[in-house]
Structures are given as structure tokens and as C-alpha cells.
PDB file of C-alpha atoms in Angstrom:
ATOM      1  CA  GLU P   1     -36.963 -60.106-231.922  1.00 78.00           C
ATOM      2  CA  PRO P   2     -35.075 -56.923-232.669  1.00 81.00           C
ATOM      3  CA  GLU P   3     -31.523 -56.853-231.432  1.00 91.00           C
ATOM      4  CA  VAL P   4     -28.770 -54.378-230.749  1.00 96.00           C
ATOM      5  CA  THR P   5     -25.729 -55.515-232.541  1.00 96.00           C
ATOM      6  CA  GLN P   6     -22.143 -54.859-231.556  1.00 97.00           C
ATOM      7  CA  THR P   7     -18.738 -55.193-233.301  1.00 97.00           C
ATOM      8  CA  PRO P   8     -16.237 -56.374-232.796  1.00 97.00           C
ATOM      9  CA  SER P   9     -16.974 -58.900-230.087  1.00 95.00           C
ATOM     10  CA  HIS P  10     -13.408 -58.800-228.925  1.00 96.00           C
ATOM     11  CA  GLN P  11     -10.591 -56.496-229.500  1.00 97.00           C
ATOM     12  CA  VAL P  12      -7.061 -56.551-228.299  1.00 97.00           C
ATOM     13  CA  THR P  13      -5.115 -53.231-228.571  1.00 97.00           C
ATOM     14  CA  GLN P  14      -1.802 -51.769-227.495  1.00 97.00           C
ATOM     15  CA  MET P  15      -1.879 -48.999-224.759  1.00 97.00           C
ATOM     16  CA  GLY P  16      -2.064 -45.601-226.504  1.00 97.00           C
ATOM     17  CA  GLN P  17      -3.892 -46.921-229.544  1.00 97.00           C
ATOM     18  CA  GLU P  18      -7.205 -45.512-230.764  1.00 97.00           C
ATOM     19  CA  VAL P  19     -10.192 -47.979-230.670  1.00 98.00           C
ATOM     20  CA  ILE P  20     -13.586 -47.711-232.173  1.00 98.00           C
ATOM     21  CA  LEU P  21     -16.466 -49.868-231.049  1.00 98.00           C
ATOM     22  CA  ARG P  22     -19.458 -50.094-233.282  1.00 97.00           C
ATOM     23  CA  CYS P  23     -23.166 -50.638-232.489  1.00 97.00           C
ATOM     24  CA  VAL P  24     -26.316 -50.949-234.552  1.00 97.00           C
ATOM     25  CA  PRO P  25     -29.216 -49.994-232.366  1.00 96.00           C
ATOM     26  CA  ILE P  26     -32.706 -51.219-232.778  1.00 94.00           C
ATOM     27  CA  SER P  27     -34.007 -49.400-235.849  1.00 91.00           C
ATOM     28  CA  ASN P  28     -36.952 -47.449-234.418  1.00 89.00           C
ATOM     29  CA  HIS P  29     -35.138 -46.443-231.186  1.00 92.00           C
ATOM     30  CA  LEU P  30     -34.164 -42.886-230.721  1.00 90.00           C
ATOM     31  CA  TYR P  31     -31.951 -42.987-227.484  1.00 91.00           C
ATOM     32  CA  PHE P  32     -28.607 -44.631-227.435  1.00 94.00           C
ATOM     33  CA  TYR P  33     -26.200 -45.553-224.614  1.00 95.00           C
ATOM     34  CA  TRP P  34     -22.813 -46.895-223.835  1.00 97.00           C
ATOM     35  CA  TYR P  35     -22.154 -48.691-220.660  1.00 96.00           C
ATOM     36  CA  ARG P  36     -18.941 -50.665-219.587  1.00 96.00           C
ATOM     37  CA  GLN P  37     -18.321 -53.597-217.207  1.00 92.00           C
ATOM     38  CA  ILE P  38     -14.897 -54.212-215.804  1.00 90.00           C
ATOM     39  CA  LEU P  39     -14.492 -57.917-215.183  1.00 84.00           C
ATOM     40  CA  GLY P  40     -16.526 -59.039-212.075  1.00 79.00           C
ATOM     41  CA  GLN P  41     -17.833 -55.605-211.414  1.00 83.00           C
ATOM     42  CA  LYS P  42     -21.195 -53.866-212.040  1.00 85.00           C
ATOM     43  CA  VAL P  43     -22.299 -52.333-215.261  1.00 91.00           C
ATOM     44  CA  GLU P  44     -21.392 -48.592-215.241  1.00 93.00           C
ATOM     45  CA  PHE P  45     -23.077 -45.715-217.295  1.00 93.00           C
ATOM     46  CA  LEU P  46     -20.860 -43.958-219.704  1.00 96.00           C
ATOM     47  CA  VAL P  47     -23.017 -41.808-221.914  1.00 95.00           C
ATOM     48  CA  SER P  48     -26.447 -41.300-223.401  1.00 92.00           C
ATOM     49  CA  PHE P  49     -27.032 -39.786-226.877  1.00 93.00           C
ATOM     50  CA  TYR P  50     -30.196 -38.304-228.432  1.00 91.00           C
ATOM     51  CA  ASN P  51     -30.918 -36.207-231.469  1.00 89.00           C
ATOM     52  CA  ASN P  52     -27.279 -36.383-232.514  1.00 91.00           C
ATOM     53  CA  GLU P  53     -25.862 -34.945-229.294  1.00 92.00           C
ATOM     54  CA  ILE P  54     -24.818 -36.230-225.972  1.00 93.00           C
ATOM     55  CA  SER P  55     -27.481 -35.870-223.351  1.00 89.00           C
ATOM     56  CA  GLU P  56     -25.711 -37.163-220.240  1.00 88.00           C
ATOM     57  CA  LYS P  57     -22.323 -38.449-219.497  1.00 91.00           C
ATOM     58  CA  SER P  58     -20.483 -39.827-216.400  1.00 92.00           C
ATOM     59  CA  GLU P  59     -17.172 -38.975-214.834  1.00 93.00           C
ATOM     60  CA  ILE P  60     -15.612 -41.900-216.603  1.00 94.00           C
ATOM     61  CA  PHE P  61     -16.459 -40.433-220.025  1.00 96.00           C
ATOM     62  CA  ASP P  62     -13.512 -37.978-220.292  1.00 94.00           C
ATOM     63  CA  ASP P  63     -11.847 -36.307-223.214  1.00 94.00           C
ATOM     64  CA  GLN P  64     -10.470 -39.573-224.316  1.00 96.00           C
ATOM     65  CA  PHE P  65     -13.989 -40.792-225.163  1.00 97.00           C
ATOM     66  CA  SER P  66     -16.255 -39.653-228.037  1.00 97.00           C
ATOM     67  CA  VAL P  67     -19.471 -40.955-229.496  1.00 97.00           C
ATOM     68  CA  GLU P  68     -20.858 -40.487-232.993  1.00 95.00           C
ATOM     69  CA  ARG P  69     -23.765 -41.521-235.153  1.00 92.00           C
ATOM     70  CA  PRO P  70     -22.126 -41.172-238.530  1.00 86.00           C
ATOM     71  CA  ASP P  71     -24.683 -42.557-240.926  1.00 85.00           C
ATOM     72  CA  GLY P  72     -28.085 -42.930-239.150  1.00 79.00           C
ATOM     73  CA  SER P  73     -27.601 -46.533-238.303  1.00 86.00           C
ATOM     74  CA  ASN P  74     -24.415 -47.073-236.535  1.00 93.00           C
ATOM     75  CA  PHE P  75     -23.427 -45.634-233.138  1.00 96.00           C
ATOM     76  CA  THR P  76     -19.885 -45.629-232.324  1.00 97.00           C
ATOM     77  CA  LEU P  77     -17.717 -45.337-229.243  1.00 98.00           C
ATOM     78  CA  LYS P  78     -14.182 -44.069-229.871  1.00 98.00           C
ATOM     79  CA  ILE P  79     -11.329 -44.161-227.269  1.00 97.00           C
ATOM     80  CA  ARG P  80      -8.592 -41.906-228.535  1.00 96.00           C
ATOM     81  CA  SER P  81      -5.512 -43.189-226.461  1.00 95.00           C
ATOM     82  CA  THR P  82      -6.388 -46.460-224.739  1.00 97.00           C
ATOM     83  CA  LYS P  83      -5.105 -47.057-221.200  1.00 96.00           C
ATOM     84  CA  LEU P  84      -4.747 -50.339-219.383  1.00 96.00           C
ATOM     85  CA  GLU P  85      -7.787 -49.460-217.210  1.00 95.00           C
ATOM     86  CA  ASP P  86     -10.055 -49.086-220.265  1.00 97.00           C
ATOM     87  CA  SER P  87      -9.905 -52.997-220.484  1.00 97.00           C
ATOM     88  CA  ALA P  88     -13.608 -53.957-220.004  1.00 96.00           C
ATOM     89  CA  MET P  89     -16.738 -55.196-221.705  1.00 95.00           C
ATOM     90  CA  TYR P  90     -18.411 -52.187-223.343  1.00 97.00           C
ATOM     91  CA  PHE P  91     -22.234 -52.492-223.885  1.00 97.00           C
ATOM     92  CA  CYS P  92     -24.341 -50.518-226.364  1.00 97.00           C
ATOM     93  CA  ALA P  93     -28.003 -50.027-225.484  1.00 95.00           C
ATOM     94  CA  SER P  94     -30.850 -48.306-227.070  1.00 94.00           C
ATOM     95  CA  SER P  95     -34.489 -47.478-226.162  1.00 91.00           C
ATOM     96  CA  THR P  96     -37.564 -45.978-227.740  1.00 88.00           C
ATOM     97  CA  ASP P  97     -37.790 -42.878-225.451  1.00 78.00           C
ATOM     98  CA  GLY P  98     -35.804 -41.223-222.658  1.00 71.00           C
ATOM     99  CA  SER P  99     -38.571 -41.222-220.151  1.00 72.00           C
ATOM    100  CA  GLY P 100     -38.231 -42.282-216.527  1.00 68.00           C
ATOM    101  CA  ALA P 101     -39.849 -45.568-217.426  1.00 71.00           C
ATOM    102  CA  ASN P 102     -38.088 -46.713-220.536  1.00 76.00           C
ATOM    103  CA  VAL P 103     -36.408 -50.089-220.952  1.00 86.00           C
ATOM    104  CA  LEU P 104     -33.021 -50.291-222.382  1.00 90.00           C
ATOM    105  CA  THR P 105     -32.154 -53.086-224.775  1.00 93.00           C
ATOM    106  CA  PHE P 106     -28.478 -54.116-224.563  1.00 95.00           C
ATOM    107  CA  GLY P 107     -26.169 -55.622-227.106  1.00 96.00           C
ATOM    108  CA  ALA P 108     -24.002 -58.689-226.312  1.00 95.00           C
ATOM    109  CA  GLY P 109     -20.917 -56.420-225.696  1.00 96.00           C
ATOM    110  CA  SER P 110     -17.513 -55.721-227.099  1.00 97.00           C
ATOM    111  CA  ARG P 111     -14.584 -57.007-224.928  1.00 97.00           C
ATOM    112  CA  LEU P 112     -11.713 -54.519-225.048  1.00 98.00           C
ATOM    113  CA  THR P 113      -8.344 -55.854-223.869  1.00 97.00           C
ATOM    114  CA  VAL P 114      -5.583 -53.213-223.481  1.00 97.00           C
ATOM    115  CA  LEU P 115      -1.957 -54.518-223.295  1.00 96.00           C
TER     116      LEU P 115
ATOM    117  CA  GLY L   1     -24.651 -39.970-203.229  1.00 39.00           C
ATOM    118  CA  GLU L   2     -26.946 -42.269-205.166  1.00 42.00           C
ATOM    119  CA  SER L   3     -26.127 -46.003-205.150  1.00 48.00           C
ATOM    120  CA  VAL L   4     -27.799 -49.249-205.810  1.00 55.00           C
ATOM    121  CA  GLY L   5     -26.287 -52.293-204.087  1.00 50.00           C
ATOM    122  CA  LEU L   6     -27.120 -55.932-203.415  1.00 42.00           C
ATOM    123  CA  HIS L   7     -26.869 -57.941-200.131  1.00 46.00           C
ATOM    124  CA  LEU L   8     -25.648 -61.276-201.527  1.00 47.00           C
ATOM    125  CA  PRO L   9     -22.991 -61.672-204.148  1.00 82.00           C
ATOM    126  CA  THR L  10     -23.801 -65.487-204.780  1.00 91.00           C
ATOM    127  CA  LEU L  11     -26.992 -67.488-204.252  1.00 93.00           C
ATOM    128  CA  SER L  12     -27.037 -71.135-204.643  1.00 95.00           C
ATOM    129  CA  VAL L  13     -30.355 -73.030-204.927  1.00 96.00           C
ATOM    130  CA  GLN L  14     -31.625 -76.340-205.789  1.00 97.00           C
ATOM    131  CA  GLU L  15     -33.486 -76.765-208.956  1.00 97.00           C
ATOM    132  CA  GLY L  16     -37.196 -76.399-208.436  1.00 97.00           C
ATOM    133  CA  ASP L  17     -36.849 -74.254-205.238  1.00 97.00           C
ATOM    134  CA  ASN L  18     -37.826 -70.611-205.189  1.00 97.00           C
ATOM    135  CA  SER L  19     -35.019 -67.931-205.404  1.00 97.00           C
ATOM    136  CA  ILE L  20     -35.019 -64.652-203.867  1.00 96.00           C
ATOM    137  CA  ILE L  21     -32.479 -61.966-204.783  1.00 95.00           C
ATOM    138  CA  ASN L  22     -32.383 -58.690-202.815  1.00 93.00           C
ATOM    139  CA  CYS L  23     -31.307 -55.170-203.596  1.00 92.00           C
ATOM    140  CA  ALA L  24     -31.032 -51.936-201.665  1.00 90.00           C
ATOM    141  CA  TYR L  25     -31.173 -48.569-203.220  1.00 86.00           C
ATOM    142  CA  SER L  26     -30.308 -45.100-201.708  1.00 78.00           C
ATOM    143  CA  ASN L  27     -32.006 -42.571-204.052  1.00 83.00           C
ATOM    144  CA  SER L  28     -35.440 -42.161-202.598  1.00 82.00           C
ATOM    145  CA  ALA L  29     -36.397 -39.983-205.633  1.00 83.00           C
ATOM    146  CA  SER L  30     -36.086 -42.940-208.057  1.00 85.00           C
ATOM    147  CA  ASP L  31     -39.500 -43.984-209.404  1.00 86.00           C
ATOM    148  CA  TYR L  32     -38.697 -46.680-211.662  1.00 91.00           C
ATOM    149  CA  PHE L  33     -36.716 -49.964-211.217  1.00 94.00           C
ATOM    150  CA  ILE L  34     -35.664 -52.845-213.487  1.00 94.00           C
ATOM    151  CA  TRP L  35     -34.193 -56.272-212.966  1.00 96.00           C
ATOM    152  CA  TYR L  36     -31.791 -57.496-215.606  1.00 95.00           C
ATOM    153  CA  LYS L  37     -30.282 -60.995-216.172  1.00 96.00           C
ATOM    154  CA  GLN L  38     -26.857 -61.401-217.581  1.00 92.00           C
ATOM    155  CA  GLU L  39     -25.695 -64.684-218.765  1.00 91.00           C
ATOM    156  CA  SER L  40     -22.154 -65.514-219.382  1.00 86.00           C
ATOM    157  CA  GLY L  41     -20.803 -63.765-222.508  1.00 83.00           C
ATOM    158  CA  LYS L  42     -24.004 -61.868-223.114  1.00 87.00           C
ATOM    159  CA  GLY L  43     -25.417 -58.312-222.377  1.00 91.00           C
ATOM    160  CA  PRO L  44     -28.027 -57.560-219.692  1.00 93.00           C
ATOM    161  CA  GLN L  45     -31.475 -58.894-220.603  1.00 94.00           C
ATOM    162  CA  PHE L  46     -34.546 -57.170-219.295  1.00 93.00           C
ATOM    163  CA  ILE L  47     -36.671 -59.405-216.824  1.00 95.00           C
ATOM    164  CA  ILE L  48     -39.207 -57.322-215.171  1.00 96.00           C
ATOM    165  CA  ASP L  49     -39.735 -53.661-214.070  1.00 94.00           C
ATOM    166  CA  ILE L  50     -41.748 -51.840-211.482  1.00 95.00           C
ATOM    167  CA  ARG L  51     -42.825 -48.329-210.937  1.00 92.00           C
ATOM    168  CA  SER L  52     -42.573 -46.651-207.497  1.00 91.00           C
ATOM    169  CA  ASN L  53     -46.475 -46.348-207.267  1.00 92.00           C
ATOM    170  CA  MET L  54     -46.595 -50.231-207.049  1.00 95.00           C
ATOM    171  CA  ASP L  55     -45.290 -52.517-204.444  1.00 96.00           C
ATOM    172  CA  LYS L  56     -45.512 -55.841-206.391  1.00 97.00           C
ATOM    173  CA  ARG L  57     -45.518 -56.889-210.046  1.00 97.00           C
ATOM    174  CA  GLN L  58     -45.689 -60.328-211.285  1.00 96.00           C
ATOM    175  CA  GLY L  59     -44.397 -61.872-214.564  1.00 94.00           C
ATOM    176  CA  GLN L  60     -43.965 -65.427-215.731  1.00 92.00           C
ATOM    177  CA  ARG L  61     -42.215 -67.221-212.863  1.00 96.00           C
ATOM    178  CA  VAL L  62     -40.863 -63.891-211.513  1.00 97.00           C
ATOM    179  CA  THR L  63     -42.154 -61.362-209.064  1.00 98.00           C
ATOM    180  CA  VAL L  64     -40.574 -58.013-208.032  1.00 97.00           C
ATOM    181  CA  LEU L  65     -41.362 -56.506-204.742  1.00 97.00           C
ATOM    182  CA  LEU L  66     -40.757 -52.925-203.886  1.00 96.00           C
ATOM    183  CA  ASN L  67     -40.627 -51.537-200.360  1.00 95.00           C
ATOM    184  CA  LYS L  68     -40.170 -47.804-200.529  1.00 91.00           C
ATOM    185  CA  THR L  69     -40.132 -47.414-196.798  1.00 92.00           C
ATOM    186  CA  VAL L  70     -36.843 -49.155-196.499  1.00 92.00           C
ATOM    187  CA  LYS L  71     -35.732 -48.636-200.117  1.00 91.00           C
ATOM    188  CA  HIS L  72     -35.419 -52.245-200.818  1.00 93.00           C
ATOM    189  CA  LEU L  73     -36.094 -54.294-203.943  1.00 95.00           C
ATOM    190  CA  SER L  74     -36.376 -58.050-204.331  1.00 97.00           C
ATOM    191  CA  LEU L  75     -36.693 -60.570-207.306  1.00 97.00           C
ATOM    192  CA  GLN L  76     -38.385 -63.795-206.667  1.00 98.00           C
ATOM    193  CA  ILE L  77     -37.992 -66.530-209.107  1.00 98.00           C
ATOM    194  CA  ALA L  78     -40.405 -69.428-208.663  1.00 97.00           C
ATOM    195  CA  ALA L  79     -39.420 -73.032-209.477  1.00 97.00           C
ATOM    196  CA  THR L  80     -35.905 -72.134-210.295  1.00 97.00           C
ATOM    197  CA  GLN L  81     -34.413 -73.834-213.469  1.00 96.00           C
ATOM    198  CA  PRO L  82     -30.874 -74.562-214.573  1.00 95.00           C
ATOM    199  CA  GLY L  83     -31.528 -71.846-217.350  1.00 95.00           C
ATOM    200  CA  ASP L  84     -31.932 -69.311-214.526  1.00 97.00           C
ATOM    201  CA  SER L  85     -28.286 -69.513-213.583  1.00 96.00           C
ATOM    202  CA  ALA L  86     -26.907 -66.109-214.384  1.00 95.00           C
ATOM    203  CA  VAL L  87     -25.871 -62.756-212.725  1.00 93.00           C
ATOM    204  CA  TYR L  88     -28.838 -60.589-211.803  1.00 95.00           C
ATOM    205  CA  PHE L  89     -28.678 -56.899-211.553  1.00 93.00           C
ATOM    206  CA  CYS L  90     -31.235 -54.439-210.129  1.00 94.00           C
ATOM    207  CA  ALA L  91     -31.147 -50.977-211.713  1.00 93.00           C
ATOM    208  CA  GLU L  92     -32.772 -47.677-210.999  1.00 90.00           C
ATOM    209  CA  ASN L  93     -33.665 -45.003-213.389  1.00 85.00           C
ATOM    210  CA  SER L  94     -32.112 -41.889-211.964  1.00 77.00           C
ATOM    211  CA  ARG L  95     -33.254 -38.464-213.118  1.00 72.00           C
ATOM    212  CA  MET L  96     -30.425 -36.072-214.105  1.00 66.00           C
ATOM    213  CA  ASP L  97     -31.629 -32.639-215.007  1.00 64.00           C
ATOM    214  CA  SER L  98     -33.704 -33.282-218.131  1.00 63.00           C
ATOM    215  CA  SER L  99     -32.672 -36.876-218.843  1.00 69.00           C
ATOM    216  CA  TYR L 100     -32.406 -40.221-217.096  1.00 74.00           C
ATOM    217  CA  LYS L 101     -29.693 -42.728-216.615  1.00 79.00           C
ATOM    218  CA  LEU L 102     -29.905 -46.341-215.596  1.00 86.00           C
ATOM    219  CA  ILE L 103     -27.775 -47.074-212.505  1.00 88.00           C
ATOM    220  CA  PHE L 104     -26.913 -50.731-211.912  1.00 90.00           C
ATOM    221  CA  GLY L 105     -26.251 -52.480-208.613  1.00 87.00           C
ATOM    222  CA  SER L 106     -23.283 -54.748-208.131  1.00 81.00           C
ATOM    223  CA  GLY L 107     -25.047 -57.987-209.142  1.00 88.00           C
ATOM    224  CA  THR L 108     -25.884 -61.359-207.533  1.00 92.00           C
ATOM    225  CA  ARG L 109     -24.707 -64.678-209.087  1.00 93.00           C
ATOM    226  CA  LEU L 110     -27.439 -67.222-208.989  1.00 96.00           C
ATOM    227  CA  LEU L 111     -26.305 -70.740-209.246  1.00 95.00           C
ATOM    228  CA  VAL L 112     -28.823 -73.665-209.797  1.00 96.00           C
ATOM    229  CA  ARG L 113     -27.911 -77.023-208.474  1.00 93.00           C
ATOM    230  CA  PRO L 114     -29.407 -79.977-210.432  1.00 89.00           C
TER     231      PRO L 114
END
């Protein structure tokens, strides 16, 4: 069964450092997403991406965050200057379409720990 | 504002019993709902979905019920097994201008006692 693949599985970084989280969505999917989950809390929407541009972003997704699809297969989330509160699981997801009835397939997540 | 929430944070059931996980949503305009299962160390996995023009949908051992009048969603798991132990999230697909985003509830942990 096709999977969404995320790397790294766990990253530890110092506050103020830049972090890039990588995702390989399912190959025939056209819509890509990042969500995050702070330990013990619910999964929160960060950003959606289609046709090489952001289609929607949440209040969490401020100027410190950016997304990119650099080579047609990878989808990356960059945090420019990490803060302690950025520590969370970050999930990438993809879907075939962006309709109101589309199912997102999630990756296993990247755990980010900011010290 | 829009929100999706769960009534019970933890549910403990005996193996073989049926489980019912509940969810309340507040955005009456939402027309598509999904239940996801999250096992420890993994991402959310799709279980079952339902459109707002339905009030019940059945899958293999799982049934989702939708009551639009009271904005309530439930997931029923028949003959619960140890492998069903996980956190379950309901989610609604919320329309934002020209796109949609999936909004998750806070999750219910299901513990299956052997």
C-alpha cells in the first residue's frame, strides 16, 4: 500500500537553529499538508499546498515557517529559528484532491525536540 | 468559532465488548467527517468516513453514526480487540474560501483489557 514517508523520525535541535523536515508524499497525490501534534494534544493544521503554492495556512504557520516542493517528489517544512514551543510531532499528509470529501493519508511523523 | 471535541478522554473496555467513542462538532456547515486511529509512534490512520447526507455508515467491525440535529458523531467498534487500543480522533472537513482543511478533535484513548 502506498505510504507517505517522513524523515527524520526524530530531530533534536538547539533553540534558534533552523530545521528542515522532509516528506515524500504518495506519488499520484496532488495536495500536500503539514500538521503538528504537541505531546498529548490534538493534531493541528499548519498548511496546505497545491500546484506549488500555499492554498491555506493556520495562525500557527507564521513567518518562521515555510514549505517547499523542491524537486517534484519531496515536500519540506522549514522552521527558520526554532523556539521551545515548536517541540512537537510534525505530520505530513497528502491526498488525491482537495475536495470536501478527500481522505488524507498521513506519514508516521517527525518528532522535533527543541532544547 | 469552529471546533471539534470529544466527550471522554479515555475509554477502557473488555476484549470482545463493543466500544463507542463520541464526538461533538460545532460547525454546522461541515459536510464530511472522518475517524482516524493513531497508534503509539504512528501517524493518524483512516478508519471510516461519512458525508452529511448520511446518518450511518458501516465498515468492517466499525460503524459511524452522524446526528446533524445535535451535531454529534460516534464511532462504534464491534467485538473490540487488543489491536484496537489506540487514540481515536474525529475530524471534520471545514471549507475555507476555495479550499478545505481537516480539523481534528482532541482524541479519545481506547484501552482494551484482555
